[in-house]
Coordinates of C-alpha atoms and ligand atoms in Angstrom, one line a residue:
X289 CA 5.0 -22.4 10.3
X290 CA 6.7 -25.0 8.2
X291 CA 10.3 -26.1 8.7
X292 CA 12.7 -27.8 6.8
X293 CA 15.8 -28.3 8.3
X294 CA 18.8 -28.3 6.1
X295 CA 20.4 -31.8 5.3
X296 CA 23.5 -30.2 4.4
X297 CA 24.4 -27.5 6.9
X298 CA 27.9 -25.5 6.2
X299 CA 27.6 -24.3 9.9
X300 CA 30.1 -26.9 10.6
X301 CA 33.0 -24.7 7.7
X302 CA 32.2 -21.4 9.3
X303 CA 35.0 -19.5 10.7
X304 CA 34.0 -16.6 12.9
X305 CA 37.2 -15.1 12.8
X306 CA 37.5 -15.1 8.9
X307 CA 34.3 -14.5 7.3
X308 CA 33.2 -12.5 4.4
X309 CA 30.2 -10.4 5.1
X310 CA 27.0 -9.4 2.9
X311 CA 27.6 -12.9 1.5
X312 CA 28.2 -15.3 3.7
X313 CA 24.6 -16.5 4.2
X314 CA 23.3 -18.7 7.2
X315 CA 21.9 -22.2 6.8
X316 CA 17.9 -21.6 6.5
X317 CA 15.8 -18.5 5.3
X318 CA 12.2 -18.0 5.7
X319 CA 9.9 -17.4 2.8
X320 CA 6.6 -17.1 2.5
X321 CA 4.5 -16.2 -1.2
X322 CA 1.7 -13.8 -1.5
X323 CA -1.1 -15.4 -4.0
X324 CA -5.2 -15.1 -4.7
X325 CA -5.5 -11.8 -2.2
X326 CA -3.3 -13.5 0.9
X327 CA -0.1 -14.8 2.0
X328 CA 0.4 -18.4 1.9
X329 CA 2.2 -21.1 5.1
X330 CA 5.1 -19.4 6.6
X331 CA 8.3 -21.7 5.7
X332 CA 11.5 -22.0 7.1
X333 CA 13.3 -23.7 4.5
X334 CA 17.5 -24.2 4.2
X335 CA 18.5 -21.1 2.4
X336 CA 19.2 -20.7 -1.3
X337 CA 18.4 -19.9 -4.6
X338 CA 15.2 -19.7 -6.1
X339 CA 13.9 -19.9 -9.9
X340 CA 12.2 -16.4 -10.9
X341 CA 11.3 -15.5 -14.4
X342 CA 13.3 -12.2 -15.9
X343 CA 9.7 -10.8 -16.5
X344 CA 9.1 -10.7 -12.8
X345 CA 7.4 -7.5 -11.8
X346 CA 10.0 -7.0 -9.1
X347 CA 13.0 -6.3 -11.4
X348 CA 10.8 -4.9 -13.9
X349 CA 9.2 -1.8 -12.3
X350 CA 10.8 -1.8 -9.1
X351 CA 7.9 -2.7 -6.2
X352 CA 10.5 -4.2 -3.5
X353 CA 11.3 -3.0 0.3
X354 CA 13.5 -4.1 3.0
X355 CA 14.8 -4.1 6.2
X356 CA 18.1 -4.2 7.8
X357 CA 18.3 -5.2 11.3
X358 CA 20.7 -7.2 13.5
X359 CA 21.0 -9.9 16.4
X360 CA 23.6 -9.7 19.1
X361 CA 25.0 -12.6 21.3
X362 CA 25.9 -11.7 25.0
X363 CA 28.8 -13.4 26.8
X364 CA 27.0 -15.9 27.7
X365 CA 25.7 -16.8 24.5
X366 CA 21.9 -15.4 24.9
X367 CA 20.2 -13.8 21.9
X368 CA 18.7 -11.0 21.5
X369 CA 16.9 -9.0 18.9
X370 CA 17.1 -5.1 19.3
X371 CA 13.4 -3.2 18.7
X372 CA 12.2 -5.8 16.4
X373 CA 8.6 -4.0 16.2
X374 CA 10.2 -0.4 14.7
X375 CA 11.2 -3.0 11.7
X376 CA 7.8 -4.3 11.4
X377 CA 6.1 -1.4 11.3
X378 CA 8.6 0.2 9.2
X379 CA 8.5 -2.9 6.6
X380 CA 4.8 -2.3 6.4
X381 CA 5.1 1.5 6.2
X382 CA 7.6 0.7 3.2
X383 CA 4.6 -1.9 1.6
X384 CA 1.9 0.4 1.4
X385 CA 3.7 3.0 0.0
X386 CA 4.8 1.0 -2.8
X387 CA 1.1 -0.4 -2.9
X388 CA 2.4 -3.9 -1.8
X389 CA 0.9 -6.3 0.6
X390 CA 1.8 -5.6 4.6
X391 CA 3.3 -8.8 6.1
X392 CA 1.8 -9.8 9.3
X393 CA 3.4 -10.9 12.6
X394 CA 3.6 -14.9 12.2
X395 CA 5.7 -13.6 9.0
X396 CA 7.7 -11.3 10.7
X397 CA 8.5 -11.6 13.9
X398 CA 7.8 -15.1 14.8
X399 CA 9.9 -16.0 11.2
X400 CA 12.5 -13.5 12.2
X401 CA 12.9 -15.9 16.1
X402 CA 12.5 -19.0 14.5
X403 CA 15.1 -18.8 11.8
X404 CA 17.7 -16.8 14.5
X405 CA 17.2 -19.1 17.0
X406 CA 17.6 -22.4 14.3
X407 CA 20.6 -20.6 13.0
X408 CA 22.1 -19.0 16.3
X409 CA 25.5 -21.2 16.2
X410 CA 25.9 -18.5 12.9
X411 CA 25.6 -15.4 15.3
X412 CA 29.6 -14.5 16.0
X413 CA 30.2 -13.7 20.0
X414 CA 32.5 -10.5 20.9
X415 CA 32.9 -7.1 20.4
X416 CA 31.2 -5.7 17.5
X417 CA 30.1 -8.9 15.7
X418 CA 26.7 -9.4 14.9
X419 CA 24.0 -11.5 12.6
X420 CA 22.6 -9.0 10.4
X421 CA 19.2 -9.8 8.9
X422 CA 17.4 -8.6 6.1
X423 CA 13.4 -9.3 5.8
X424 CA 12.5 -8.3 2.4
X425 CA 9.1 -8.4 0.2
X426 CA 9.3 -7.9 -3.9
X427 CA 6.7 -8.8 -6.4
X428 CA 6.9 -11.8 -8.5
X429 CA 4.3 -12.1 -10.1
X430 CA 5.7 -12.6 -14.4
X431 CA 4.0 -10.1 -16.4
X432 CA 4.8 -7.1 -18.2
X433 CA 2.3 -4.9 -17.0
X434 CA 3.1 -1.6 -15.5
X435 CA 0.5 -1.8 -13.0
X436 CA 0.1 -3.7 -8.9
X437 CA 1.5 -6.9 -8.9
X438 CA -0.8 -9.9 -7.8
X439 CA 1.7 -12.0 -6.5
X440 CA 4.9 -11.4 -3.9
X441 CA 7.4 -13.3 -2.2
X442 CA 8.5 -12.0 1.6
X443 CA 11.8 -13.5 2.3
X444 CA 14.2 -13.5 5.6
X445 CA 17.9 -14.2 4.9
X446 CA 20.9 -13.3 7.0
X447 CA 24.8 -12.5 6.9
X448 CA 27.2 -12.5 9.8
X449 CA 28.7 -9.4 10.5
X450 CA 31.6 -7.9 12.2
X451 CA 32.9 -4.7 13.9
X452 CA 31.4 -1.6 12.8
X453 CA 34.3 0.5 13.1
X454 CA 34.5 2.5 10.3
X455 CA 37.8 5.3 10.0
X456 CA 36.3 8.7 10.3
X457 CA 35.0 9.5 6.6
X458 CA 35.1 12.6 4.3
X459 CA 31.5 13.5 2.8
X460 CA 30.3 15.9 0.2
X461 CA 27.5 17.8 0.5
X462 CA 25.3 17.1 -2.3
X463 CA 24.7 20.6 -4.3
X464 CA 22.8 19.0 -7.7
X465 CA 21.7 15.5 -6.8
X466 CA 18.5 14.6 -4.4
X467 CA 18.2 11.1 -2.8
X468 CA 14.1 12.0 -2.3
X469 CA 11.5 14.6 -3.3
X470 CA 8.5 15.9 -1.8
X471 CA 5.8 13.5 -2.5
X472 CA 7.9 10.5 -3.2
X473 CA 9.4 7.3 -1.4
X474 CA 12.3 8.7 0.1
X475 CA 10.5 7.6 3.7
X476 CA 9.8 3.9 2.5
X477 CA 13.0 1.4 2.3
X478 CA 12.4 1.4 -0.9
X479 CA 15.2 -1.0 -3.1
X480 CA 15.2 1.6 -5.6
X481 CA 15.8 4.1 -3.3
X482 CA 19.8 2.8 -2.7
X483 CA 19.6 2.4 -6.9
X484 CA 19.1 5.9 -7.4
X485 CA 21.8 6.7 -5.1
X486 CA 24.5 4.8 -6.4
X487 CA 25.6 6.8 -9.0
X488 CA 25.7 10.2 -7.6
X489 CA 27.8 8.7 -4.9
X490 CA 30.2 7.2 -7.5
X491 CA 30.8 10.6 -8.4
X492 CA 31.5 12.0 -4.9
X493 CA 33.8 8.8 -4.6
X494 CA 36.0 10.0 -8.1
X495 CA 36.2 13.8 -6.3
X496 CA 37.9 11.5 -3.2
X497 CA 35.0 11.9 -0.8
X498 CA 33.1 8.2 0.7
X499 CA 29.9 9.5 1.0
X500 CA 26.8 11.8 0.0
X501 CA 25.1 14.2 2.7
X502 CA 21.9 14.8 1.1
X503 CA 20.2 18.1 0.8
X504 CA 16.6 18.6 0.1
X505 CA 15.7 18.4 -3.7
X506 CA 14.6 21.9 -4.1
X507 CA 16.6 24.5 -3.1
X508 CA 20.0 22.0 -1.4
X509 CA 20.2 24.5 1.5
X510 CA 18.9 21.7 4.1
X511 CA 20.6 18.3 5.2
X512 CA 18.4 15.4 4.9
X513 CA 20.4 12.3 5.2
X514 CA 23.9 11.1 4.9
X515 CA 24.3 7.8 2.7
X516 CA 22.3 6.0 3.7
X517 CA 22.2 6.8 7.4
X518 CA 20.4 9.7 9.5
X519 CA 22.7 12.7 10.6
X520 CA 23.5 14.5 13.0
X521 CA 25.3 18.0 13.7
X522 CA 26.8 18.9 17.2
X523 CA 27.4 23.0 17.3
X524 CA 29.0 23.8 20.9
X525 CA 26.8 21.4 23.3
X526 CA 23.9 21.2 21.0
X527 CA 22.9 18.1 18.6
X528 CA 21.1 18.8 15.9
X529 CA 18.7 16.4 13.6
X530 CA 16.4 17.1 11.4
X531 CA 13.0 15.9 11.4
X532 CA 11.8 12.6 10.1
X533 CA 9.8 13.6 6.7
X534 CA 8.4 11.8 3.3
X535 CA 12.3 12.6 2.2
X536 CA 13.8 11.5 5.6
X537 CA 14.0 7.6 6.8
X538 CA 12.6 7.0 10.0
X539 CA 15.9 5.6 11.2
X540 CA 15.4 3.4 14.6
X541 CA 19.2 3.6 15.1
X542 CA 18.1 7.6 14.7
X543 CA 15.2 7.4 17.1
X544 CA 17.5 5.6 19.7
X545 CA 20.3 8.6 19.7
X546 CA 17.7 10.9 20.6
X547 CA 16.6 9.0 23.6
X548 CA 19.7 8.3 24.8
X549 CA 20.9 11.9 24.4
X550 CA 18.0 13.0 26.4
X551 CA 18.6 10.5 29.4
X552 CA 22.1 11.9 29.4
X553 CA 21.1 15.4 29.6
X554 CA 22.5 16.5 26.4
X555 CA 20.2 19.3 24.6
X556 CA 19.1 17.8 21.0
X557 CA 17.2 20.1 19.0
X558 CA 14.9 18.3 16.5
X559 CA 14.4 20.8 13.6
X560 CA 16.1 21.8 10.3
X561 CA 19.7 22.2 9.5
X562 CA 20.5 24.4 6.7
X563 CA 24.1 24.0 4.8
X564 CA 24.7 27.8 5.7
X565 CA 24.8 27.4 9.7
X566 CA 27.0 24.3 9.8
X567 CA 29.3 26.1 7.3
X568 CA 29.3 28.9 9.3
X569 CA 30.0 27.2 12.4
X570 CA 32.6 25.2 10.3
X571 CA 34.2 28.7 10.0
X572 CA 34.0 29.9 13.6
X573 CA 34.8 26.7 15.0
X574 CA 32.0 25.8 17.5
X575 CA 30.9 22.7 14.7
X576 CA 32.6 19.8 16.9
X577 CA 30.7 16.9 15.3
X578 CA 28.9 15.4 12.1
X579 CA 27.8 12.5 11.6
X580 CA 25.7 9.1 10.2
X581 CA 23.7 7.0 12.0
X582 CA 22.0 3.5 10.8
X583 CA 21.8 0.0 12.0
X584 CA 24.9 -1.3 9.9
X585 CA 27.8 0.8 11.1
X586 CA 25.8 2.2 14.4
X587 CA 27.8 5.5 13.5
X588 CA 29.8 6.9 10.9
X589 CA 31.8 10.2 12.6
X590 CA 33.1 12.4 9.5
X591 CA 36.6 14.5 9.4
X592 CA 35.6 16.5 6.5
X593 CA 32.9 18.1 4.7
X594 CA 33.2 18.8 1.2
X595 CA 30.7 22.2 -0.1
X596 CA 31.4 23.9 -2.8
X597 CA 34.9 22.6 -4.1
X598 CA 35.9 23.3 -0.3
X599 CA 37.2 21.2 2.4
X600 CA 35.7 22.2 5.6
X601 CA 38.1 19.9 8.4
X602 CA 36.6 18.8 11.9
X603 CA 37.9 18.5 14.6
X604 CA 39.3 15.0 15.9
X605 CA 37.7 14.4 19.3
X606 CA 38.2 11.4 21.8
X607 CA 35.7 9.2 22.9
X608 CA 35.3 10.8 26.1
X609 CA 34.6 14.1 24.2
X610 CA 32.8 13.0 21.5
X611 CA 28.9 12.9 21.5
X612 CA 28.4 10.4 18.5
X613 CA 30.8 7.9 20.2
X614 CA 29.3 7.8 23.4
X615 CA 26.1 7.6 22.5
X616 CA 27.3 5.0 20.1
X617 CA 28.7 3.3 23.4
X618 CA 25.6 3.3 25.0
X619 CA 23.4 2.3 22.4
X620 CA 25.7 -0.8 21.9
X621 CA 26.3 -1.3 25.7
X622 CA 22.4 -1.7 25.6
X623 CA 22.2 -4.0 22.3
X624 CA 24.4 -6.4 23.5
X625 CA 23.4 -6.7 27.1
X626 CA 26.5 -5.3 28.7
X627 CA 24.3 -2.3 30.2
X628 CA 20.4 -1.9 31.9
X629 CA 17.9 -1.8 29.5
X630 CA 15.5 1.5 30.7
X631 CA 13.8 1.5 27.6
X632 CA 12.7 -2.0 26.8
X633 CA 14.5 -2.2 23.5
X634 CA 16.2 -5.5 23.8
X635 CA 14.1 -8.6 22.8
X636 CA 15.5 -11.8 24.1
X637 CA 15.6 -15.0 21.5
X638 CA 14.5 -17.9 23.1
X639 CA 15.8 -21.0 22.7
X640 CA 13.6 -23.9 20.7
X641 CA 10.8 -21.3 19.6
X642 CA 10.1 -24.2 16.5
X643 CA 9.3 -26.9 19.6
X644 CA 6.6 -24.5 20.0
X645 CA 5.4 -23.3 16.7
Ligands
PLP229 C1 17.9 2.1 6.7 C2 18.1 3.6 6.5 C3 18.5 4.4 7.6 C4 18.8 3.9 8.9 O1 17.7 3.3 9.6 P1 18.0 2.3 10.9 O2 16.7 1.9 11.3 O3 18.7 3.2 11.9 O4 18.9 1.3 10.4 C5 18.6 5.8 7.3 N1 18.4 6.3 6.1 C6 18.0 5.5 5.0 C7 17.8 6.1 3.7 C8 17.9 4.1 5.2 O5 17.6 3.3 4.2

């Protein structure tokens, strides 16, 4: 790996108490180019911009993935990553898909310790705060030719972030537009895939809802996903998510629930939900819960649905009766080392990785 330190670090101006987030970006990145059939030295280099041609393929025809993943700092200051390998597979998963080059583990895991531990006076301490980090690979190779790029840049940059509460939401259930189809990317992080979804959810925004639950593309009878976040359904004492598909993410944040509703005891049913039972239960009140999981927000608990021009209203339940916040709890409670770690999830930082790279 090579490293660059920054000359000119704005650590010193941060203010973890007043920050923006999603563009407040930490002092160093890592990239590392894709060229002649293989990927070039790993660099850790001060973050900033970087001089691409507007005939890149990238921005042309779209072959970019991502990741989204986050660091947490303990009260004592220790670091630690949360199932760092689920993102590495996953970015991979999302590569070959969109015929791109996987990244290999000096790139990404080793490049995703060294840059948090370099830049770990950025990670804000307390409840809810976080660094979030987003590996990405995109082709930049400047050519107009609709066809596999040759040449690729994978890149590591990263935002502070703060407390993922989020006020309880209102989402329409989408009855026209489709986030994924059968045979397409809807399983890959693809960039386009958030693209494609901006502008029905514009829509839901001007009819006064925040968010999209997707339904499958062919018949809308089915959820899929909710934004951009997994869902779940809780009907009585049942939770409900359906499975992970070429149309459904693989969400890690998704993955954890279930394991953590199983170690509690709480009966999760992995297997299709169509729009017609969780209306129905709507109506005969045993639907107590719906809502999104993902890494950004951890969980997204809904107070309405919105099917049909109707309002379907759910109940408001505390956190001792509510399934999505406890199992939000937990999952935190684990992420941020306040809690046992039974499944091996959290990966601790260690301090002066570069000494030994
Ligand atoms: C990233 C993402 C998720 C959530 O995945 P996590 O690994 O839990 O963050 C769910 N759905 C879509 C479409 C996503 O892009």
């Amino acid at each position: 790996m090579i490293i660059q330190k920054s000359t000119n670090p704005r650590i010193s101006s941060f203010d973890p108490e007043n920050f923006s987030f999603g563009n407040t970006f930490i002092d160093h990145m890592i990239i590392c180019e894709f060229e002649d059939g293989k990927w070039g030295d790993v660099k850790l280099v001060p973050y900033g911009q970087l001089p691409f041609s507007p005939a890149m393929m990238g921005v042309n025809y779209g072959q970019a993935c991502f990741e989204g993943m986050k660091a947490y700092k303990d009260k004592d200051g220790k670091v630690f990553l949360f199932r760092p390998e689920k993102n590495f597979a996953r970015i991979n998963k999302s590569a070959s898909r969109l015929a791109m080059p996987e990244v290999n583990e000096e790139m990404f895991l080793e490049g995703l310790k060294a840059l948090v531990d370099m830049d770990r006076n950025w990670i804000p301490q307390g409840e809810g705060m976080s660094l979030y980090i987003r590996p990405l690979i995109f082709a930049t190779e400047e050519a107009l030719k609709a066809r596999i790029a040759n040449k690729y840049m994978f890149a590591i940059v990263a935002t502070p972030a703060k407390s993922y509460y989020t006020e309880p939401v209102s989402v329409k259930i989408s009855d026209f537009y489709s986030r994924a189809a059968n045979g397409g990317v809807g399983s890959a992080k693809a960039a386009g895939n958030y693209a494609a979804s901006f502008y029905p959810t514009k829509l839901a925004m001007e009819e006064g809802y925040d968010q999209i639950i997707w339904t499958d593309d062919s018949t809308h009878e089915y959820f899929e996903e909710s934004g951009t976040m997994n869902v779940f359904v809780r009907i009585n004492d049942t939770i409900y998510t359906p499975p992970t598909s070429e149309k459904i993410l693989d969400g890690i944040t998704r993955d954890s629930f279930i394991a953590l509703a199983n170690k509690r005891g709480i009966e999760m049913k992995i297997e299709p939900i169509s729009v017609k039972t969780v209306v129905e239960a709507q109506k005969n009140g045993t639907l107590k819960e719906v809502w999104g999981v993902g890494t950004a927000v951890v969980t997204t608990v809904f107070q309405a649905l919105g099917y049909k021009g109707e309002k379907l209203m759910l109940p408001k339940l505390s956190l001792e009766e509510s399934f999505a916040l406890t199992l939000q709890k937990d999952l935190v409670d684990i992420q941020t080392n306040k809690a046992e770690d039974p499944f091996g999830w959290r990966v601790l930082v260690e301090k002066n990785v570069l000494e030994t790279v």
